[in-house]
Amino acid sequence: DSGAGAKEYVHIRIQQRNGRKSLTTVQGLKKEFSYNKILKDLKKEFCCNGTVVQDPELGQVIQLQGDQRKNVLTFLVQAGIVKKENINIHGF
């Protein structure tokens, strides 16, 4: 039971904007990763815009336009950044 709380999860969430517009946020990546490089690859891969936001409580959060939850999940697993069992997908 010692390692139960030690797992670091990556949270992929969707935030509704207005109308059909939405944002996908990726939070909880390890500090040693370059967020800007990951963001650049995500934007190129999914043809969407995005930014890295500094949040006082959550640290750095990647925001992408649109509902990219499944895309981000497969990208992070294939790139070897996070294991699939360490990713939580939230929303709808």
PDB file of N, CA and C in Angstrom:
ATOM      1  N   ASP A   1       0.825  -1.203   0.000  1.00  0.00           N
ATOM      2  CA  ASP A   1       0.000   0.000   0.000  1.00  0.00           C
ATOM      3  C   ASP A   1       0.867   1.264   0.000  1.00  0.00           C
ATOM      4  N   SER A   2       2.169   1.090   0.104  1.00  0.00           N
ATOM      5  CA  SER A   2       3.048   2.251   0.260  1.00  0.00           C
ATOM      6  C   SER A   2       3.092   3.115  -0.996  1.00  0.00           C
ATOM      7  N   GLY A   3       2.959   2.501  -2.177  1.00  0.00           N
ATOM      8  CA  GLY A   3       3.061   3.269  -3.411  1.00  0.00           C
ATOM      9  C   GLY A   3       1.735   3.761  -3.959  1.00  0.00           C
ATOM     10  N   ALA A   4       0.651   3.591  -3.198  1.00  0.00           N
ATOM     11  CA  ALA A   4      -0.669   3.931  -3.729  1.00  0.00           C
ATOM     12  C   ALA A   4      -0.823   5.427  -3.984  1.00  0.00           C
ATOM     13  N   GLY A   5      -0.359   6.255  -3.056  1.00  0.00           N
ATOM     14  CA  GLY A   5      -0.516   7.700  -3.213  1.00  0.00           C
ATOM     15  C   GLY A   5       0.639   8.335  -3.955  1.00  0.00           C
ATOM     16  N   ALA A   6       1.682   7.572  -4.256  1.00  0.00           N
ATOM     17  CA  ALA A   6       2.890   8.147  -4.843  1.00  0.00           C
ATOM     18  C   ALA A   6       2.788   8.328  -6.353  1.00  0.00           C
ATOM     19  N   LYS A   7       1.799   7.676  -6.979  1.00  0.00           N
ATOM     20  CA  LYS A   7       1.685   7.780  -8.439  1.00  0.00           C
ATOM     21  C   LYS A   7       1.313   9.196  -8.848  1.00  0.00           C
ATOM     22  N   GLU A   8       2.048   9.716  -9.807  1.00  0.00           N
ATOM     23  CA  GLU A   8       1.739  11.036 -10.337  1.00  0.00           C
ATOM     24  C   GLU A   8       0.865  10.866 -11.565  1.00  0.00           C
ATOM     25  N   TYR A   9      -0.328  11.392 -11.513  1.00  0.00           N
ATOM     26  CA  TYR A   9      -1.252  11.281 -12.628  1.00  0.00           C
ATOM     27  C   TYR A   9      -1.176  12.509 -13.520  1.00  0.00           C
ATOM     28  N   VAL A  10      -1.396  12.293 -14.804  1.00  0.00           N
ATOM     29  CA  VAL A  10      -1.550  13.382 -15.752  1.00  0.00           C
ATOM     30  C   VAL A  10      -3.039  13.516 -16.021  1.00  0.00           C
ATOM     31  N   HIS A  11      -3.560  14.718 -15.831  1.00  0.00           N
ATOM     32  CA  HIS A  11      -4.996  14.945 -15.987  1.00  0.00           C
ATOM     33  C   HIS A  11      -5.254  15.656 -17.310  1.00  0.00           C
ATOM     34  N   ILE A  12      -6.152  15.076 -18.105  1.00  0.00           N
ATOM     35  CA  ILE A  12      -6.567  15.682 -19.362  1.00  0.00           C
ATOM     36  C   ILE A  12      -8.036  16.058 -19.202  1.00  0.00           C
ATOM     37  N   ARG A  13      -8.309  17.364 -19.260  1.00  0.00           N
ATOM     38  CA  ARG A  13      -9.663  17.845 -19.021  1.00  0.00           C
ATOM     39  C   ARG A  13     -10.169  18.617 -20.226  1.00  0.00           C
ATOM     40  N   ILE A  14     -11.495  18.774 -20.274  1.00  0.00           N
ATOM     41  CA  ILE A  14     -12.107  19.623 -21.298  1.00  0.00           C
ATOM     42  C   ILE A  14     -12.881  20.713 -20.578  1.00  0.00           C
ATOM     43  N   GLN A  15     -12.728  21.958 -21.064  1.00  0.00           N
ATOM     44  CA  GLN A  15     -13.467  23.093 -20.511  1.00  0.00           C
ATOM     45  C   GLN A  15     -14.339  23.648 -21.619  1.00  0.00           C
ATOM     46  N   GLN A  16     -15.606  23.844 -21.314  1.00  0.00           N
ATOM     47  CA  GLN A  16     -16.517  24.422 -22.293  1.00  0.00           C
ATOM     48  C   GLN A  16     -16.302  25.923 -22.339  1.00  0.00           C
ATOM     49  N   ARG A  17     -16.202  26.471 -23.529  1.00  0.00           N
ATOM     50  CA  ARG A  17     -16.126  27.930 -23.679  1.00  0.00           C
ATOM     51  C   ARG A  17     -17.510  28.443 -24.010  1.00  0.00           C
ATOM     52  N   ASN A  18     -17.711  28.989 -25.186  1.00  0.00           N
ATOM     53  CA  ASN A  18     -19.060  29.447 -25.533  1.00  0.00           C
ATOM     54  C   ASN A  18     -19.525  28.704 -26.778  1.00  0.00           C
ATOM     55  N   GLY A  19     -20.805  28.341 -26.766  1.00  0.00           N
ATOM     56  CA  GLY A  19     -21.357  27.597 -27.886  1.00  0.00           C
ATOM     57  C   GLY A  19     -20.717  26.223 -28.000  1.00  0.00           C
ATOM     58  N   ARG A  20     -20.179  25.925 -29.193  1.00  0.00           N
ATOM     59  CA  ARG A  20     -19.549  24.616 -29.414  1.00  0.00           C
ATOM     60  C   ARG A  20     -18.056  24.634 -29.134  1.00  0.00           C
ATOM     61  N   LYS A  21     -17.530  25.781 -28.744  1.00  0.00           N
ATOM     62  CA  LYS A  21     -16.086  25.921 -28.536  1.00  0.00           C
ATOM     63  C   LYS A  21     -15.670  25.284 -27.213  1.00  0.00           C
ATOM     64  N   SER A  22     -14.464  24.695 -27.208  1.00  0.00           N
ATOM     65  CA  SER A  22     -13.979  24.089 -25.977  1.00  0.00           C
ATOM     66  C   SER A  22     -12.462  24.157 -25.925  1.00  0.00           C
ATOM     67  N   LEU A  23     -11.924  23.949 -24.734  1.00  0.00           N
ATOM     68  CA  LEU A  23     -10.483  23.915 -24.490  1.00  0.00           C
ATOM     69  C   LEU A  23     -10.128  22.558 -23.903  1.00  0.00           C
ATOM     70  N   THR A  24      -8.974  22.032 -24.278  1.00  0.00           N
ATOM     71  CA  THR A  24      -8.448  20.821 -23.652  1.00  0.00           C
ATOM     72  C   THR A  24      -7.236  21.230 -22.833  1.00  0.00           C
ATOM     73  N   THR A  25      -7.195  20.842 -21.555  1.00  0.00           N
ATOM     74  CA  THR A  25      -6.059  21.183 -20.706  1.00  0.00           C
ATOM     75  C   THR A  25      -5.334  19.904 -20.282  1.00  0.00           C
ATOM     76  N   VAL A  26      -4.004  19.980 -20.292  1.00  0.00           N
ATOM     77  CA  VAL A  26      -3.145  18.868 -19.875  1.00  0.00           C
ATOM     78  C   VAL A  26      -2.361  19.348 -18.669  1.00  0.00           C
ATOM     79  N   GLN A  27      -2.503  18.636 -17.543  1.00  0.00           N
ATOM     80  CA  GLN A  27      -1.908  19.080 -16.297  1.00  0.00           C
ATOM     81  C   GLN A  27      -1.239  17.903 -15.600  1.00  0.00           C
ATOM     82  N   GLY A  28      -0.118  18.152 -14.955  1.00  0.00           N
ATOM     83  CA  GLY A  28       0.525  17.125 -14.146  1.00  0.00           C
ATOM     84  C   GLY A  28       1.709  16.451 -14.808  1.00  0.00           C
ATOM     85  N   LEU A  29       2.187  16.984 -15.945  1.00  0.00           N
ATOM     86  CA  LEU A  29       3.395  16.427 -16.554  1.00  0.00           C
ATOM     87  C   LEU A  29       4.593  16.714 -15.659  1.00  0.00           C
ATOM     88  N   LYS A  30       5.612  15.872 -15.740  1.00  0.00           N
ATOM     89  CA  LYS A  30       6.794  16.058 -14.898  1.00  0.00           C
ATOM     90  C   LYS A  30       7.496  17.372 -15.242  1.00  0.00           C
ATOM     91  N   LYS A  31       8.158  17.951 -14.246  1.00  0.00           N
ATOM     92  CA  LYS A  31       8.804  19.260 -14.411  1.00  0.00           C
ATOM     93  C   LYS A  31       9.961  19.223 -15.399  1.00  0.00           C
ATOM     94  N   GLU A  32      10.621  18.066 -15.538  1.00  0.00           N
ATOM     95  CA  GLU A  32      11.816  18.021 -16.399  1.00  0.00           C
ATOM     96  C   GLU A  32      11.494  18.070 -17.894  1.00  0.00           C
ATOM     97  N   PHE A  33      10.206  17.884 -18.250  1.00  0.00           N
ATOM     98  CA  PHE A  33       9.836  17.968 -19.663  1.00  0.00           C
ATOM     99  C   PHE A  33       9.751  19.421 -20.092  1.00  0.00           C
ATOM    100  N   SER A  34      10.117  19.684 -21.336  1.00  0.00           N
ATOM    101  CA  SER A  34       9.959  21.023 -21.898  1.00  0.00           C
ATOM    102  C   SER A  34       8.526  21.166 -22.401  1.00  0.00           C
ATOM    103  N   TYR A  35       7.741  21.940 -21.674  1.00  0.00           N
ATOM    104  CA  TYR A  35       6.335  22.114 -22.022  1.00  0.00           C
ATOM    105  C   TYR A  35       6.182  22.743 -23.399  1.00  0.00           C
ATOM    106  N   ASN A  36       7.063  23.687 -23.724  1.00  0.00           N
ATOM    107  CA  ASN A  36       6.947  24.379 -25.009  1.00  0.00           C
ATOM    108  C   ASN A  36       7.215  23.439 -26.184  1.00  0.00           C
ATOM    109  N   LYS A  37       8.149  22.506 -26.020  1.00  0.00           N
ATOM    110  CA  LYS A  37       8.424  21.541 -27.104  1.00  0.00           C
ATOM    111  C   LYS A  37       7.251  20.581 -27.275  1.00  0.00           C
ATOM    112  N   ILE A  38       6.688  20.102 -26.156  1.00  0.00           N
ATOM    113  CA  ILE A  38       5.525  19.216 -26.225  1.00  0.00           C
ATOM    114  C   ILE A  38       4.364  19.952 -26.881  1.00  0.00           C
ATOM    115  N   LEU A  39       4.152  21.214 -26.493  1.00  0.00           N
ATOM    116  CA  LEU A  39       3.069  22.008 -27.066  1.00  0.00           C
ATOM    117  C   LEU A  39       3.258  22.186 -28.571  1.00  0.00           C
ATOM    118  N   LYS A  40       4.495  22.458 -28.970  1.00  0.00           N
ATOM    119  CA  LYS A  40       4.782  22.651 -30.398  1.00  0.00           C
ATOM    120  C   LYS A  40       4.433  21.391 -31.187  1.00  0.00           C
ATOM    121  N   ASP A  41       4.806  20.222 -30.651  1.00  0.00           N
ATOM    122  CA  ASP A  41       4.509  18.957 -31.331  1.00  0.00           C
ATOM    123  C   ASP A  41       3.004  18.684 -31.364  1.00  0.00           C
ATOM    124  N   LEU A  42       2.313  18.984 -30.248  1.00  0.00           N
ATOM    125  CA  LEU A  42       0.862  18.765 -30.201  1.00  0.00           C
ATOM    126  C   LEU A  42       0.155  19.648 -31.222  1.00  0.00           C
ATOM    127  N   LYS A  43       0.564  20.911 -31.299  1.00  0.00           N
ATOM    128  CA  LYS A  43      -0.071  21.839 -32.229  1.00  0.00           C
ATOM    129  C   LYS A  43       0.142  21.396 -33.671  1.00  0.00           C
ATOM    130  N   LYS A  44       1.366  20.935 -33.951  1.00  0.00           N
ATOM    131  CA  LYS A  44       1.677  20.498 -35.312  1.00  0.00           C
ATOM    132  C   LYS A  44       0.893  19.220 -35.659  1.00  0.00           C
ATOM    133  N   GLU A  45       0.807  18.305 -34.703  1.00  0.00           N
ATOM    134  CA  GLU A  45       0.161  17.007 -34.922  1.00  0.00           C
ATOM    135  C   GLU A  45      -1.348  17.148 -35.148  1.00  0.00           C
ATOM    136  N   PHE A  46      -2.006  17.999 -34.347  1.00  0.00           N
ATOM    137  CA  PHE A  46      -3.465  18.059 -34.368  1.00  0.00           C
ATOM    138  C   PHE A  46      -4.012  19.281 -35.093  1.00  0.00           C
ATOM    139  N   CYS A  47      -3.145  20.103 -35.683  1.00  0.00           N
ATOM    140  CA  CYS A  47      -3.579  21.291 -36.437  1.00  0.00           C
ATOM    141  C   CYS A  47      -4.503  22.173 -35.594  1.00  0.00           C
ATOM    142  N   CYS A  48      -4.053  22.509 -34.398  1.00  0.00           N
ATOM    143  CA  CYS A  48      -4.839  23.386 -33.535  1.00  0.00           C
ATOM    144  C   CYS A  48      -3.879  24.358 -32.857  1.00  0.00           C
ATOM    145  N   ASN A  49      -4.423  25.386 -32.233  1.00  0.00           N
ATOM    146  CA  ASN A  49      -3.589  26.332 -31.524  1.00  0.00           C
ATOM    147  C   ASN A  49      -3.565  25.970 -30.046  1.00  0.00           C
ATOM    148  N   GLY A  50      -2.594  26.525 -29.316  1.00  0.00           N
ATOM    149  CA  GLY A  50      -2.490  26.226 -27.903  1.00  0.00           C
ATOM    150  C   GLY A  50      -1.506  27.132 -27.222  1.00  0.00           C
ATOM    151  N   THR A  51      -1.428  27.008 -25.899  1.00  0.00           N
ATOM    152  CA  THR A  51      -0.523  27.827 -25.111  1.00  0.00           C
ATOM    153  C   THR A  51      -0.164  27.100 -23.815  1.00  0.00           C
ATOM    154  N   VAL A  52       0.917  27.557 -23.177  1.00  0.00           N
ATOM    155  CA  VAL A  52       1.286  27.054 -21.855  1.00  0.00           C
ATOM    156  C   VAL A  52       0.936  28.141 -20.854  1.00  0.00           C
ATOM    157  N   VAL A  53       0.087  27.814 -19.864  1.00  0.00           N
ATOM    158  CA  VAL A  53      -0.376  28.774 -18.874  1.00  0.00           C
ATOM    159  C   VAL A  53       0.265  28.443 -17.535  1.00  0.00           C
ATOM    160  N   GLN A  54       0.730  29.480 -16.826  1.00  0.00           N
ATOM    161  CA  GLN A  54       1.296  29.291 -15.485  1.00  0.00           C
ATOM    162  C   GLN A  54       0.186  29.491 -14.467  1.00  0.00           C
ATOM    163  N   ASP A  55      -0.180  28.420 -13.761  1.00  0.00           N
ATOM    164  CA  ASP A  55      -1.231  28.485 -12.754  1.00  0.00           C
ATOM    165  C   ASP A  55      -0.589  28.455 -11.369  1.00  0.00           C
ATOM    166  N   PRO A  56      -1.032  29.316 -10.436  1.00  0.00           N
ATOM    167  CA  PRO A  56      -0.383  29.348  -9.110  1.00  0.00           C
ATOM    168  C   PRO A  56      -0.483  28.037  -8.335  1.00  0.00           C
ATOM    169  N   GLU A  57      -1.608  27.300  -8.461  1.00  0.00           N
ATOM    170  CA  GLU A  57      -1.771  26.055  -7.709  1.00  0.00           C
ATOM    171  C   GLU A  57      -1.312  24.841  -8.502  1.00  0.00           C
ATOM    172  N   LEU A  58      -1.607  24.813  -9.798  1.00  0.00           N
ATOM    173  CA  LEU A  58      -1.370  23.610 -10.600  1.00  0.00           C
ATOM    174  C   LEU A  58      -0.028  23.624 -11.314  1.00  0.00           C
ATOM    175  N   GLY A  59       0.697  24.735 -11.281  1.00  0.00           N
ATOM    176  CA  GLY A  59       1.958  24.817 -12.029  1.00  0.00           C
ATOM    177  C   GLY A  59       1.674  25.114 -13.488  1.00  0.00           C
ATOM    178  N   GLN A  60       2.464  24.532 -14.383  1.00  0.00           N
ATOM    179  CA  GLN A  60       2.278  24.794 -15.797  1.00  0.00           C
ATOM    180  C   GLN A  60       1.208  23.864 -16.369  1.00  0.00           C
ATOM    181  N   VAL A  61       0.315  24.445 -17.162  1.00  0.00           N
ATOM    182  CA  VAL A  61      -0.788  23.711 -17.773  1.00  0.00           C
ATOM    183  C   VAL A  61      -0.771  23.991 -19.268  1.00  0.00           C
ATOM    184  N   ILE A  62      -0.880  22.939 -20.080  1.00  0.00           N
ATOM    185  CA  ILE A  62      -0.956  23.105 -21.534  1.00  0.00           C
ATOM    186  C   ILE A  62      -2.427  23.218 -21.919  1.00  0.00           C
ATOM    187  N   GLN A  63      -2.763  24.258 -22.682  1.00  0.00           N
ATOM    188  CA  GLN A  63      -4.133  24.425 -23.173  1.00  0.00           C
ATOM    189  C   GLN A  63      -4.130  24.276 -24.681  1.00  0.00           C
ATOM    190  N   LEU A  64      -5.087  23.514 -25.206  1.00  0.00           N
ATOM    191  CA  LEU A  64      -5.238  23.333 -26.649  1.00  0.00           C
ATOM    192  C   LEU A  64      -6.665  23.673 -27.051  1.00  0.00           C
ATOM    193  N   GLN A  65      -6.822  24.211 -28.259  1.00  0.00           N
ATOM    194  CA  GLN A  65      -8.158  24.513 -28.757  1.00  0.00           C
ATOM    195  C   GLN A  65      -8.858  23.227 -29.178  1.00  0.00           C
ATOM    196  N   GLY A  66     -10.152  23.152 -28.879  1.00  0.00           N
ATOM    197  CA  GLY A  66     -10.958  22.011 -29.313  1.00  0.00           C
ATOM    198  C   GLY A  66     -10.890  20.843 -28.342  1.00  0.00           C
ATOM    199  N   ASP A  67     -11.639  19.802 -28.663  1.00  0.00           N
ATOM    200  CA  ASP A  67     -11.672  18.587 -27.848  1.00  0.00           C
ATOM    201  C   ASP A  67     -10.590  17.645 -28.356  1.00  0.00           C
ATOM    202  N   GLN A  68      -9.423  17.678 -27.734  1.00  0.00           N
ATOM    203  CA  GLN A  68      -8.278  16.875 -28.176  1.00  0.00           C
ATOM    204  C   GLN A  68      -7.934  15.781 -27.170  1.00  0.00           C
ATOM    205  N   ARG A  69      -8.890  15.379 -26.327  1.00  0.00           N
ATOM    206  CA  ARG A  69      -8.567  14.448 -25.233  1.00  0.00           C
ATOM    207  C   ARG A  69      -8.001  13.123 -25.727  1.00  0.00           C
ATOM    208  N   LYS A  70      -8.675  12.480 -26.680  1.00  0.00           N
ATOM    209  CA  LYS A  70      -8.186  11.179 -27.167  1.00  0.00           C
ATOM    210  C   LYS A  70      -6.863  11.341 -27.908  1.00  0.00           C
ATOM    211  N   ASN A  71      -6.742  12.427 -28.685  1.00  0.00           N
ATOM    212  CA  ASN A  71      -5.506  12.685 -29.427  1.00  0.00           C
ATOM    213  C   ASN A  71      -4.322  12.858 -28.488  1.00  0.00           C
ATOM    214  N   VAL A  72      -4.522  13.648 -27.424  1.00  0.00           N
ATOM    215  CA  VAL A  72      -3.437  13.905 -26.471  1.00  0.00           C
ATOM    216  C   VAL A  72      -3.048  12.616 -25.764  1.00  0.00           C
ATOM    217  N   LEU A  73      -4.047  11.799 -25.403  1.00  0.00           N
ATOM    218  CA  LEU A  73      -3.775  10.517 -24.739  1.00  0.00           C
ATOM    219  C   LEU A  73      -2.871   9.651 -25.604  1.00  0.00           C
ATOM    220  N   THR A  74      -3.235   9.451 -26.875  1.00  0.00           N
ATOM    221  CA  THR A  74      -2.426   8.591 -27.742  1.00  0.00           C
ATOM    222  C   THR A  74      -1.060   9.201 -27.998  1.00  0.00           C
ATOM    223  N   PHE A  75      -0.980  10.534 -28.122  1.00  0.00           N
ATOM    224  CA  PHE A  75       0.300  11.193 -28.366  1.00  0.00           C
ATOM    225  C   PHE A  75       1.258  10.982 -27.191  1.00  0.00           C
ATOM    226  N   LEU A  76       0.773  11.222 -25.960  1.00  0.00           N
ATOM    227  CA  LEU A  76       1.634  11.105 -24.779  1.00  0.00           C
ATOM    228  C   LEU A  76       2.107   9.670 -24.583  1.00  0.00           C
ATOM    229  N   VAL A  77       1.249   8.687 -24.884  1.00  0.00           N
ATOM    230  CA  VAL A  77       1.627   7.278 -24.719  1.00  0.00           C
ATOM    231  C   VAL A  77       2.636   6.872 -25.794  1.00  0.00           C
ATOM    232  N   GLN A  78       2.376   7.259 -27.052  1.00  0.00           N
ATOM    233  CA  GLN A  78       3.279   6.876 -28.145  1.00  0.00           C
ATOM    234  C   GLN A  78       4.641   7.549 -28.018  1.00  0.00           C
ATOM    235  N   ALA A  79       4.661   8.789 -27.509  1.00  0.00           N
ATOM    236  CA  ALA A  79       5.931   9.507 -27.355  1.00  0.00           C
ATOM    237  C   ALA A  79       6.712   8.993 -26.146  1.00  0.00           C
ATOM    238  N   GLY A  80       6.090   8.160 -25.316  1.00  0.00           N
ATOM    239  CA  GLY A  80       6.776   7.607 -24.153  1.00  0.00           C
ATOM    240  C   GLY A  80       6.893   8.590 -23.006  1.00  0.00           C
ATOM    241  N   ILE A  81       6.060   9.625 -23.008  1.00  0.00           N
ATOM    242  CA  ILE A  81       6.122  10.639 -21.949  1.00  0.00           C
ATOM    243  C   ILE A  81       5.439  10.130 -20.685  1.00  0.00           C
ATOM    244  N   VAL A  82       4.287   9.470 -20.862  1.00  0.00           N
ATOM    245  CA  VAL A  82       3.510   8.966 -19.725  1.00  0.00           C
ATOM    246  C   VAL A  82       2.985   7.582 -20.067  1.00  0.00           C
ATOM    247  N   LYS A  83       2.869   6.709 -19.053  1.00  0.00           N
ATOM    248  CA  LYS A  83       2.232   5.413 -19.263  1.00  0.00           C
ATOM    249  C   LYS A  83       0.720   5.607 -19.269  1.00  0.00           C
ATOM    250  N   LYS A  84       0.037   4.748 -20.015  1.00  0.00           N
ATOM    251  CA  LYS A  84      -1.417   4.899 -20.190  1.00  0.00           C
ATOM    252  C   LYS A  84      -2.154   4.809 -18.856  1.00  0.00           C
ATOM    253  N   GLU A  85      -1.672   3.974 -17.933  1.00  0.00           N
ATOM    254  CA  GLU A  85      -2.387   3.813 -16.665  1.00  0.00           C
ATOM    255  C   GLU A  85      -2.207   5.015 -15.739  1.00  0.00           C
ATOM    256  N   ASN A  86      -1.296   5.950 -16.068  1.00  0.00           N
ATOM    257  CA  ASN A  86      -1.083   7.133 -15.242  1.00  0.00           C
ATOM    258  C   ASN A  86      -1.804   8.352 -15.786  1.00  0.00           C
ATOM    259  N   ILE A  87      -2.744   8.160 -16.724  1.00  0.00           N
ATOM    260  CA  ILE A  87      -3.461   9.278 -17.322  1.00  0.00           C
ATOM    261  C   ILE A  87      -4.930   9.198 -16.928  1.00  0.00           C
ATOM    262  N   ASN A  88      -5.451  10.317 -16.428  1.00  0.00           N
ATOM    263  CA  ASN A  88      -6.869  10.418 -16.116  1.00  0.00           C
ATOM    264  C   ASN A  88      -7.514  11.363 -17.116  1.00  0.00           C
ATOM    265  N   ILE A  89      -8.609  10.931 -17.747  1.00  0.00           N
ATOM    266  CA  ILE A  89      -9.334  11.785 -18.659  1.00  0.00           C
ATOM    267  C   ILE A  89     -10.643  12.190 -17.998  1.00  0.00           C
ATOM    268  N   HIS A  90     -10.892  13.500 -17.944  1.00  0.00           N
ATOM    269  CA  HIS A  90     -12.091  14.022 -17.289  1.00  0.00           C
ATOM    270  C   HIS A  90     -13.010  14.657 -18.326  1.00  0.00           C
ATOM    271  N   GLY A  91     -14.278  14.753 -17.987  1.00  0.00           N
ATOM    272  CA  GLY A  91     -15.242  15.468 -18.831  1.00  0.00           C
ATOM    273  C   GLY A  91     -16.202  14.536 -19.521  1.00  0.00           C
ATOM    274  N   PHE A  92     -17.403  15.020 -19.721  1.00  0.00           N
ATOM    275  CA  PHE A  92     -18.526  14.351 -20.390  1.00  0.00           C
ATOM    276  C   PHE A  92     -18.524  12.857 -20.129  1.00  0.00           C
TER     277      PHE A  92
END
